[in-house]
GROMACS .gro file of C-alpha atoms in nm:
model
  109
    1MET     CA    1  -1.086  -1.997   1.697
    2ASP     CA    2  -1.166  -1.588   1.602
    3GLU     CA    3  -1.373  -1.637   1.328
    4THR     CA    4  -1.202  -1.372   1.104
    5SER     CA    5  -1.067  -1.538   0.772
    6ALA     CA    6  -0.938  -1.515   0.442
    7ASP     CA    7  -0.877  -1.750   0.133
    8GLN     CA    8  -0.592  -1.749  -0.013
    9GLY     CA    9  -0.603  -2.005  -0.246
   10ALA     CA   10  -0.631  -2.364  -0.203
   11VAL     CA   11  -0.529  -2.167   0.188
   12ARG     CA   12  -0.724  -2.068   0.458
   13LEU     CA   13  -0.615  -1.767   0.673
   14VAL     CA   14  -0.746  -1.747   1.044
   15HIS     CA   15  -0.707  -1.499   1.322
   16ASP     CA   16  -0.623  -1.788   1.635
   17ASP     CA   17  -0.642  -1.559   1.943
   18ASP     CA   18  -0.627  -1.806   2.120
   19ARG     CA   19  -0.309  -1.917   2.052
   20ASP     CA   20  -0.196  -1.526   1.988
   21ARG     CA   21  -0.138  -1.662   1.631
   22PHE     CA   22  -0.235  -1.593   1.255
   23ALA     CA   23  -0.292  -1.948   1.057
   24ALA     CA   24  -0.264  -2.027   0.736
   25LEU     CA   25  -0.441  -2.338   0.625
   26GLU     CA   26  -0.430  -2.617   0.386
   27GLY     CA   27  -0.738  -2.811   0.491
   28GLU     CA   28  -0.703  -2.834   0.861
   29THR     CA   29  -0.305  -2.869   0.783
   30VAL     CA   30  -0.128  -2.579   0.942
   31VAL     CA   31   0.090  -2.494   0.728
   32ALA     CA   32   0.188  -2.118   0.841
   33VAL     CA   33   0.222  -1.979   1.154
   34LEU     CA   34   0.249  -1.580   1.253
   35ALA     CA   35   0.293  -1.521   1.564
   36PHE     CA   36   0.199  -1.196   1.760
   37GLU     CA   37   0.135  -1.036   2.151
   38ASP     CA   38  -0.123  -0.794   2.183
   39GLU     CA   39  -0.013  -0.532   2.439
   40ASP     CA   40  -0.187  -0.185   2.500
   41GLU     CA   41  -0.214  -0.065   2.207
   42VAL     CA   42   0.041  -0.231   1.987
   43ARG     CA   43   0.027  -0.584   1.869
   44ASP     CA   44   0.409  -0.725   1.836
   45LEU     CA   45   0.473  -0.916   1.533
   46ARG     CA   46   0.678  -1.154   1.649
   47SER     CA   47   0.777  -1.470   1.408
   48THR     CA   48   0.652  -1.605   1.079
   49VAL     CA   49   0.732  -1.906   0.989
   50VAL     CA   50   0.627  -2.154   0.665
   51ALA     CA   51   0.640  -2.540   0.634
   52PRO     CA   52   0.949  -2.549   0.428
   53ASP     CA   53   0.763  -2.734   0.148
   54ARG     CA   54   0.528  -2.482   0.104
   55SER     CA   55   0.747  -2.205   0.067
   56GLY     CA   56   0.792  -1.985  -0.225
   57ARG     CA   57   0.383  -1.969  -0.275
   58GLY     CA   58   0.340  -1.656  -0.147
   59ILE     CA   59   0.217  -1.792   0.233
   60GLY     CA   60   0.422  -1.623   0.375
   61SER     CA   61   0.352  -1.251   0.231
   62ALA     CA   62  -0.073  -1.380   0.232
   63ILE     CA   63  -0.012  -1.385   0.625
   64VAL     CA   64   0.182  -1.070   0.712
   65ARG     CA   65  -0.088  -0.928   0.506
   66PHE     CA   66  -0.419  -1.048   0.677
   67ALA     CA   67  -0.211  -0.981   1.046
   68LEU     CA   68  -0.188  -0.564   0.941
   69GLU     CA   69  -0.526  -0.589   0.797
   70ASP     CA   70  -0.646  -0.742   1.062
   71THR     CA   71  -0.429  -0.482   1.346
   72ARG     CA   72  -0.571  -0.156   1.125
   73ALA     CA   73  -0.924  -0.305   1.187
   74ARG     CA   74  -0.903  -0.354   1.520
   75GLY     CA   75  -0.698   0.041   1.520
   76LEU     CA   76  -0.380  -0.123   1.697
   77LYS     CA   77   0.001  -0.038   1.623
   78VAL     CA   78   0.270  -0.234   1.510
   79ARG     CA   79   0.616  -0.318   1.649
   80PRO     CA   80   0.739  -0.575   1.357
   81THR     CA   81   0.977  -0.782   1.545
   82CYS     CA   82   0.995  -1.084   1.294
   83TRP     CA   83   1.170  -0.972   0.998
   84PHE     CA   84   0.995  -1.085   0.782
   85VAL     CA   85   0.709  -0.835   0.846
   86ARG     CA   86   0.957  -0.563   0.858
   87GLY     CA   87   1.080  -0.643   0.511
   88PHE     CA   88   0.686  -0.655   0.367
   89ILE     CA   89   0.604  -0.364   0.522
   90GLU     CA   90   0.960  -0.185   0.341
   91ARG     CA   91   0.775  -0.330   0.079
   92HIS     CA   92   0.410  -0.202   0.128
   93PRO     CA   93   0.494   0.120   0.212
   94GLU     CA   94   0.064   0.223   0.238
   95TYR     CA   95   0.104  -0.032   0.600
   96ALA     CA   96   0.404   0.228   0.729
   97ASP     CA   97   0.137   0.413   0.933
   98LEU     CA   98   0.081   0.139   1.098
   99LEU     CA   99   0.426   0.117   1.295
  100GLU     CA  100   0.476   0.197   1.657
  101ASP     CA  101   0.684   0.485   1.602
  102PRO     CA  102   0.617   0.656   1.263
  103GLY     CA  103   0.927   0.814   1.289
  104THR     CA  104   1.110   0.542   1.210
  105THR     CA  105   1.184   0.248   0.899
  106PRO     CA  106   1.084  -0.077   0.989
  107SER     CA  107   1.492  -0.141   0.955
  108THR     CA  108   1.545   0.080   1.209
  109THR     CA  109   1.278  -0.126   1.467
   0.00000   0.00000   0.00000
């Protein structure tokens, strides 16, 4: 697992590069994942899944923000294949500069 991590309350966010995902952990239990694939200079954020018993606690938003910050730090662009990531970027335009095609809105990518 990548050493990059952040605490979100009782949840620890990690970049699990070996599995092409970001993960949210409570203790050692994975409670959410955001799957991605890096293609040249673009990170395709493909799928966000939060354990049903953990939904509504902001874990999905936290893992997306963490992934977007990691993507920015690596100098990559984003392809928001995942509907949740697209919606997050729409609600947080400070991440719109990361879009693979900045001329489009996340809802049309």
